[in-house]
Coordinates of C-alpha atoms and ligand atoms in Angstrom, one line a residue:
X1 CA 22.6 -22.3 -26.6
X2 CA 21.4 -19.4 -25.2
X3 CA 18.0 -19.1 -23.5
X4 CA 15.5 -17.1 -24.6
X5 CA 15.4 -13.9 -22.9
X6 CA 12.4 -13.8 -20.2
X7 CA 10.0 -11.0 -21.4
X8 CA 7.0 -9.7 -19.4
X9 CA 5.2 -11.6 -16.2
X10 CA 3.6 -14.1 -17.9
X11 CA 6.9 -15.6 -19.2
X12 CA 7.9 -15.2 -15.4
X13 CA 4.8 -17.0 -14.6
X14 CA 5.4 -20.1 -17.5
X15 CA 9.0 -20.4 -16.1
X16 CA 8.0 -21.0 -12.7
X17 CA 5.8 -23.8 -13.9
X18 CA 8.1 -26.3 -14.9
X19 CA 10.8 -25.0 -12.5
X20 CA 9.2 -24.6 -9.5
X21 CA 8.6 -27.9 -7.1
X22 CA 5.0 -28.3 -7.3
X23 CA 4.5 -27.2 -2.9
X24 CA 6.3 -24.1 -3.7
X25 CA 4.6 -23.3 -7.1
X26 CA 0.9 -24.5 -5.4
X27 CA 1.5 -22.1 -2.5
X28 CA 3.3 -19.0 -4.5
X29 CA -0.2 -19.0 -6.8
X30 CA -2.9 -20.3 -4.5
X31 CA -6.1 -18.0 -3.5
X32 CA -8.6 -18.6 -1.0
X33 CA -11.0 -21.6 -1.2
X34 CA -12.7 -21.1 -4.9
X35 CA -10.7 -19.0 -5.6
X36 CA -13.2 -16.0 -7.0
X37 CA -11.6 -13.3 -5.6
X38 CA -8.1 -14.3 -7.2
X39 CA -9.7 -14.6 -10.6
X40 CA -11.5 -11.3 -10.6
X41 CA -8.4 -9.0 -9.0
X42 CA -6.9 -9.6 -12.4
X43 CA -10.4 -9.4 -14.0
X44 CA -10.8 -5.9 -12.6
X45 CA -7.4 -4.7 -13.4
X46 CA -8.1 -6.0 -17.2
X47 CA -10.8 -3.8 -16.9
X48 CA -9.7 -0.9 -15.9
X49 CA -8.8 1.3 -19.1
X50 CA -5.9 3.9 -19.9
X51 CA -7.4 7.2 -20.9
X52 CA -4.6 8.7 -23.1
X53 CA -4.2 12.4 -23.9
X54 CA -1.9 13.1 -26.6
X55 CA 0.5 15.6 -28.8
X56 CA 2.0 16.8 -25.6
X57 CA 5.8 17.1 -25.5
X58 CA 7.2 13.9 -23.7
X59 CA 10.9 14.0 -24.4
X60 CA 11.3 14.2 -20.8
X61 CA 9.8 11.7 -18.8
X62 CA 9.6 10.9 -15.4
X63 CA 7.7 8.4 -13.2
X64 CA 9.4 9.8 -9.7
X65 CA 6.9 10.5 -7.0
X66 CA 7.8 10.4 -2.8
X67 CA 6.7 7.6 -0.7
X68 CA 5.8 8.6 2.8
X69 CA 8.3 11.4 2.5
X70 CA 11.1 9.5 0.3
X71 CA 12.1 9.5 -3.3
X72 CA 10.8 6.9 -5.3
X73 CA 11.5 6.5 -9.3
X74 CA 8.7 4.7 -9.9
X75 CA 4.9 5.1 -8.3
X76 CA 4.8 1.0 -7.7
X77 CA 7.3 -1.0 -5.1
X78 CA 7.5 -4.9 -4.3
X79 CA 4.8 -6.3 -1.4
X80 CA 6.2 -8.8 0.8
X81 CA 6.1 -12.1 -0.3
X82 CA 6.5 -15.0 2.2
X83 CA 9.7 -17.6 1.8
X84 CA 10.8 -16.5 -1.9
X85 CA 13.9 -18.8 -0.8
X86 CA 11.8 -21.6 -1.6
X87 CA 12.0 -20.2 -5.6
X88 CA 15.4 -19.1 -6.0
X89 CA 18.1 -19.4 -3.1
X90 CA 19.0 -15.4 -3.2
X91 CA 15.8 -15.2 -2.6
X92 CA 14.6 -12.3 -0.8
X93 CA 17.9 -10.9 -1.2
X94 CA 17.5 -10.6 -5.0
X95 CA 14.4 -9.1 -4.6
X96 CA 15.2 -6.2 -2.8
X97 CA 18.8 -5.9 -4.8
X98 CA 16.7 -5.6 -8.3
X99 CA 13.9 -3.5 -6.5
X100 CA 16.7 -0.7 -5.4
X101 CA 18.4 -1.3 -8.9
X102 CA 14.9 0.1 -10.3
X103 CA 14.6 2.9 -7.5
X104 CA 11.1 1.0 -6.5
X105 CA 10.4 0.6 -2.3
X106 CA 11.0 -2.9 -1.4
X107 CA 8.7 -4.3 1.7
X108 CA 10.1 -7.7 3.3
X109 CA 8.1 -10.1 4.7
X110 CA 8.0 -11.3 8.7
X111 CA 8.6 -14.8 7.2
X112 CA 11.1 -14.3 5.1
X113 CA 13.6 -16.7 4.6
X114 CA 16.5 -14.1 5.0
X115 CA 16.8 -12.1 8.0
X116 CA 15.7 -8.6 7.9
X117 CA 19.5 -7.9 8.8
X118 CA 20.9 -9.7 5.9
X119 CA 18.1 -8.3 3.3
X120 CA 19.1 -4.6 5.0
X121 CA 22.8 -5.1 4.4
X122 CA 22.9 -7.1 1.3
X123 CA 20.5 -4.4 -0.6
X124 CA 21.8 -1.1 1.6
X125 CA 20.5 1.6 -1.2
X126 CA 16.7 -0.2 -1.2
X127 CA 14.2 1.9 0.3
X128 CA 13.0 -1.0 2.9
X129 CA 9.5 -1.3 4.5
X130 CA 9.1 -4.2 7.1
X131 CA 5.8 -6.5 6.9
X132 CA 4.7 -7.3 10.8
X133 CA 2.8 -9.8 11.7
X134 CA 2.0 -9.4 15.4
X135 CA 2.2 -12.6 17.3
X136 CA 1.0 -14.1 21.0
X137 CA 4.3 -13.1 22.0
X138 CA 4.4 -9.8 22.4
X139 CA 8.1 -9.4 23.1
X140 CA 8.8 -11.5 20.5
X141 CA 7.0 -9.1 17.9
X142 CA 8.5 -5.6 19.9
X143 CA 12.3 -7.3 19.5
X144 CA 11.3 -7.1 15.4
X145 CA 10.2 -3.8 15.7
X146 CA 13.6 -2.7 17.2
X147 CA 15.5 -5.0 15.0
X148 CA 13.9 -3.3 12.1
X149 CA 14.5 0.4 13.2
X150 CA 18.5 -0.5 14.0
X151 CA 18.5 -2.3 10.6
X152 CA 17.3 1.2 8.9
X153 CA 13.6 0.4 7.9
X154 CA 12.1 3.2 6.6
X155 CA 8.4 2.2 8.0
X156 CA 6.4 -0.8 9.5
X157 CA 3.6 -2.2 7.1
X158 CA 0.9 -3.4 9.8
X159 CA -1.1 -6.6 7.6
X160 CA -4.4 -6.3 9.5
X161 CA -6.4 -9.0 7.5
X162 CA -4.4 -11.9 8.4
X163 CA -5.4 -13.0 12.3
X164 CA -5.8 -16.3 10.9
X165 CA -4.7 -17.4 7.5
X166 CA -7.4 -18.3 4.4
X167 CA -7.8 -21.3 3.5
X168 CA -6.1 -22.5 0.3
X169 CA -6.5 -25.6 -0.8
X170 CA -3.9 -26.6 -2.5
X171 CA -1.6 -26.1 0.9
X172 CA -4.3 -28.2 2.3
X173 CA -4.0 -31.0 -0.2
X174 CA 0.1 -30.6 -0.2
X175 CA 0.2 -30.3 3.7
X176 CA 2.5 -27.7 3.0
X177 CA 5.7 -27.2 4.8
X178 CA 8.8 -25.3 4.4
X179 CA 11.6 -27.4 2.7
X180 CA 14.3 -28.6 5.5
X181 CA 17.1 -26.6 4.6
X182 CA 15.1 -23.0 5.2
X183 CA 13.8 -21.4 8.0
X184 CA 11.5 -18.5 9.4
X185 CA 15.0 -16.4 9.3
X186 CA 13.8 -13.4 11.6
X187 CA 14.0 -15.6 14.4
X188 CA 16.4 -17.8 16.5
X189 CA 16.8 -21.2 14.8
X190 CA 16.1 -22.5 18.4
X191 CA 12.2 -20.8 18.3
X192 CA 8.8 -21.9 17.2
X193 CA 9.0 -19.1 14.9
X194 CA 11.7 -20.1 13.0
X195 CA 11.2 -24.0 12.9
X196 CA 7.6 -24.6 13.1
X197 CA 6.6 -25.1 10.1
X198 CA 9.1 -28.0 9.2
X199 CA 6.3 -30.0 10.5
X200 CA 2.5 -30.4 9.2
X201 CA -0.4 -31.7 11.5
X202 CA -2.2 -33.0 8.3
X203 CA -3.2 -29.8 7.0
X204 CA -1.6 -26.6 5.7
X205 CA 1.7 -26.3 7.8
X206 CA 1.2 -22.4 7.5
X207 CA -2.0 -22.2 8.5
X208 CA -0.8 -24.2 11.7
X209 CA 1.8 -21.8 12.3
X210 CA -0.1 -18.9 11.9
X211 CA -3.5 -20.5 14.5
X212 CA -0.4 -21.3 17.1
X213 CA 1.3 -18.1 16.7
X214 CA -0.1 -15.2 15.5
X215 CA -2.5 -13.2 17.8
X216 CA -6.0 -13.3 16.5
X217 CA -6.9 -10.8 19.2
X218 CA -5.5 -7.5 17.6
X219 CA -8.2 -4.4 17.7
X220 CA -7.2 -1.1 16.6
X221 CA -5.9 -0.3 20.4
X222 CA -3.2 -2.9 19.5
X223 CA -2.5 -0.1 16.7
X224 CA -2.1 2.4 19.6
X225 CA 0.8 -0.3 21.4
X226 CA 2.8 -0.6 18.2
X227 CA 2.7 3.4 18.0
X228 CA 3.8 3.7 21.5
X229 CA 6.9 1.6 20.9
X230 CA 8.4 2.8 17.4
X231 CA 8.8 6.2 15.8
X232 CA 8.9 4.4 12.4
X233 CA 5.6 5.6 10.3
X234 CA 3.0 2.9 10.1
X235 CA 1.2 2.1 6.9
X236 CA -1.8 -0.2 7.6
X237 CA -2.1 -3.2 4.6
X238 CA -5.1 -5.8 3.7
X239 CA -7.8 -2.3 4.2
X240 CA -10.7 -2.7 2.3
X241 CA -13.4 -0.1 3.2
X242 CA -13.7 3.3 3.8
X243 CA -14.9 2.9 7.2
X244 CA -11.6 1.1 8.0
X245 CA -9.7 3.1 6.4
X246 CA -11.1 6.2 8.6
X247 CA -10.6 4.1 11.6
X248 CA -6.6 3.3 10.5
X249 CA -6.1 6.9 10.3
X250 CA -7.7 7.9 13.1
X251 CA -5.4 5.4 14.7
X252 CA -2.8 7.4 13.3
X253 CA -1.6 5.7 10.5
X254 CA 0.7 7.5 7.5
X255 CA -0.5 5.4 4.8
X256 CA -3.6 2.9 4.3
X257 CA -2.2 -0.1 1.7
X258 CA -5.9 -1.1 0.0
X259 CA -5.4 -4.8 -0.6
X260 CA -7.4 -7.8 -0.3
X261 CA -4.0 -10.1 0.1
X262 CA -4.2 -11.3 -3.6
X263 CA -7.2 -12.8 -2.5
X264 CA -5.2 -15.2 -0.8
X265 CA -7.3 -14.5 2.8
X266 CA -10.9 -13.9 2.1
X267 CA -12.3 -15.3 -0.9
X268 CA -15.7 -13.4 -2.2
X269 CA -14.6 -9.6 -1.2
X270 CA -14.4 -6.7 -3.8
X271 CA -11.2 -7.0 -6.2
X272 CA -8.9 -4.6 -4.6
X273 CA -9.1 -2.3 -7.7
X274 CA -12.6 -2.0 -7.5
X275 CA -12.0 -0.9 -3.6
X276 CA -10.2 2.2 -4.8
X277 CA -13.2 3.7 -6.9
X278 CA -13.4 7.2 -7.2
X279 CA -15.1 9.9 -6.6
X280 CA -14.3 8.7 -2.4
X281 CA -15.2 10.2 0.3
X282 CA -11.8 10.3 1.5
X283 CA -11.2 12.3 -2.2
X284 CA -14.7 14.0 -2.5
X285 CA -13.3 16.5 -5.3
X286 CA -12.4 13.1 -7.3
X287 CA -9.1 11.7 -6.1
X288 CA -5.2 12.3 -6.8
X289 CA -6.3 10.0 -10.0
X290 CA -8.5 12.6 -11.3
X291 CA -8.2 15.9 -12.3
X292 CA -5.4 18.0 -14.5
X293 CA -5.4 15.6 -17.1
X294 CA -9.2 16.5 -18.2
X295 CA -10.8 13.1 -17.0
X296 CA -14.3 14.3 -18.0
Ligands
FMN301 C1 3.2 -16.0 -2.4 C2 2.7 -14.8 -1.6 C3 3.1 -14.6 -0.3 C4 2.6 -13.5 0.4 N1 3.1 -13.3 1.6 C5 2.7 -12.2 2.3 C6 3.2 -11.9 3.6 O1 4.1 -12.6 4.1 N2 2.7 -10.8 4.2 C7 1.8 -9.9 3.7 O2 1.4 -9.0 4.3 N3 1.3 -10.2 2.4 C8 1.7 -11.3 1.7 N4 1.2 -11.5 0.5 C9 0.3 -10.6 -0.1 C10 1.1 -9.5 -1.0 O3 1.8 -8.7 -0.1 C11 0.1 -8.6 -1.8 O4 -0.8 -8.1 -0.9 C12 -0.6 -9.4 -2.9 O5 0.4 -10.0 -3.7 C13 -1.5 -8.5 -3.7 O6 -0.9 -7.3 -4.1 P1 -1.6 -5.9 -3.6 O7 -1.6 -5.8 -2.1 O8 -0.7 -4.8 -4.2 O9 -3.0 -5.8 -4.2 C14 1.7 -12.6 -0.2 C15 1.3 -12.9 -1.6 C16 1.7 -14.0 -2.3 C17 1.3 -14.2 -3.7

């Protein structure tokens, strides 16, 4: 018999339930420590209301719109997602395949469980953004930025809200680690990178990794060194205030991502919608939101 076809997220979402090992599923849908934040990014969203303006002719439609200078069909793309091998074995693969098939930007994660080279040759029409995550090792971090460029990147996406991971509890109760058959795929099966978190110290194997070997020491002048090595624009994710958001531009940043992480770092800040509230002071005359479509 056939199966039903899957319609909308929240079939997505009741699929993964039963499928999904319960490590992979606890970690793909865990927030931050209660967990407030999580429940009131989608709280805000609900909340937010569609203004419609009607009898206007819309026989041709169109949702195109550029993203830092490229065509995009849609005004939405994918965020990197950690290890989506441990859901489906295409993976990351898939991900970037269906977000090209959709003409939607696709960003890949620094621990993904396919290699920024494979994703970038196995999806070559996607428009790819690489996820960095800036570890000790600074040579380490510069080869990805190289890799990414000869792999045809179209930009680095900075996460800035991640020095150390949040604490979710669920991880912390699993002792999460990353099934034996995958791997941190970016890096040489030989490095910490790739292997360490096969192994859990008694708490969340990723928030091991991350303590070991990610830099917590970053300040905006570490902005100004990943500038001074790439050419590839640089769009600064996990901003949550103005004042950072001024900072990240000064720094010379193309694009500010608002995000709080989907809540999964810092549990009891703003939901990211509410960030975005308009009128800004970035926007004073209202925003790119407001204004044409009579919003009074
Ligand atoms: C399972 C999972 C893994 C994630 N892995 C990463 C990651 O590796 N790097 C990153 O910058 N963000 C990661 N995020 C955060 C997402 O990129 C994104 O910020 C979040 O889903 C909320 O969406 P928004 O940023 O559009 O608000 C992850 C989120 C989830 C749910």
């Amino acid at each position: 018999m056939m199966s039903k076809p899957l319609v909308g997220v929240q079939d997505y979402e009741r699929e993964a339930r039963w499928r999904l090992p319960k490590t992979a599923l606890d970690y793909y849908q865990s927030g931050a420590l209660d967990e407030v934040t999580l429940k009131e990014n989608k709280e805000a969203m609900d909340r937010w209301y569609i203004r419609p303006r009607f009898m206007r002719d819309v026989s041709k439609r169109s949702l195109a719109t550029t993203l830092l200078g490229h065509k995009v069909a849609v005004p939405f793309g994918v965020a990197p997602t950690a290890m989506q091998r441990m859901a489906h074995p295409d993976g990351e693969v898939a991900t970037a395949r269906a977000a090209g098939r959709i003409g939607a930007p696709f960003t890949l994660s620094t621990i993904s469980t396919f290699s920024l080279e494979e994703v970038a040759m196995r999806a070559p029409n996607t428009l790819r953004l690489f996820q960095l995550y800036i570890y000790k090792d600074r040579e380490l971090t510069a080869s990805l930025v190289r890799r990414a460029e000869a792999a045809g990147f179209s930009a680095l996406v900075l996460t800035v809200d991640a020095p150390y991971f949040g604490i979710r509890r669920a991880d912390v109760r699993n002792q999460f680690t990353l099934p034996p058959h995958l791997r941190m795929a970016n890096f040489q099966s030989d490095e910490a990178a790739s292997n360490h978190l096969h192994t859990s110290d008694g708490g969340s194997g990723i928030n091991e990794y991350v303590a070991s070997l990610f830099d917590p020491t970053l300040t905006w002048e570490d902005v100004a060194w990943l500038k001074s090595i790439t050419k590839l624009p640089l769009v600064l994710k996990g901003i949550l205030t103005r004042e950072d958001a001024i900072l990240g531009v000064e720094a010379g940043a193309a694009a500010i991502w608002v995000s709080n992480h989907g809540a999964r770092q810092v549990d009891g800040v703003a939901p990211t919608v509410n960030s975005l509230r308009f009128p800004h002071p970035l926007f004073p005359d209202g925003g790119p939101s407001r204004g044409g479509g009579g919003s009074e």
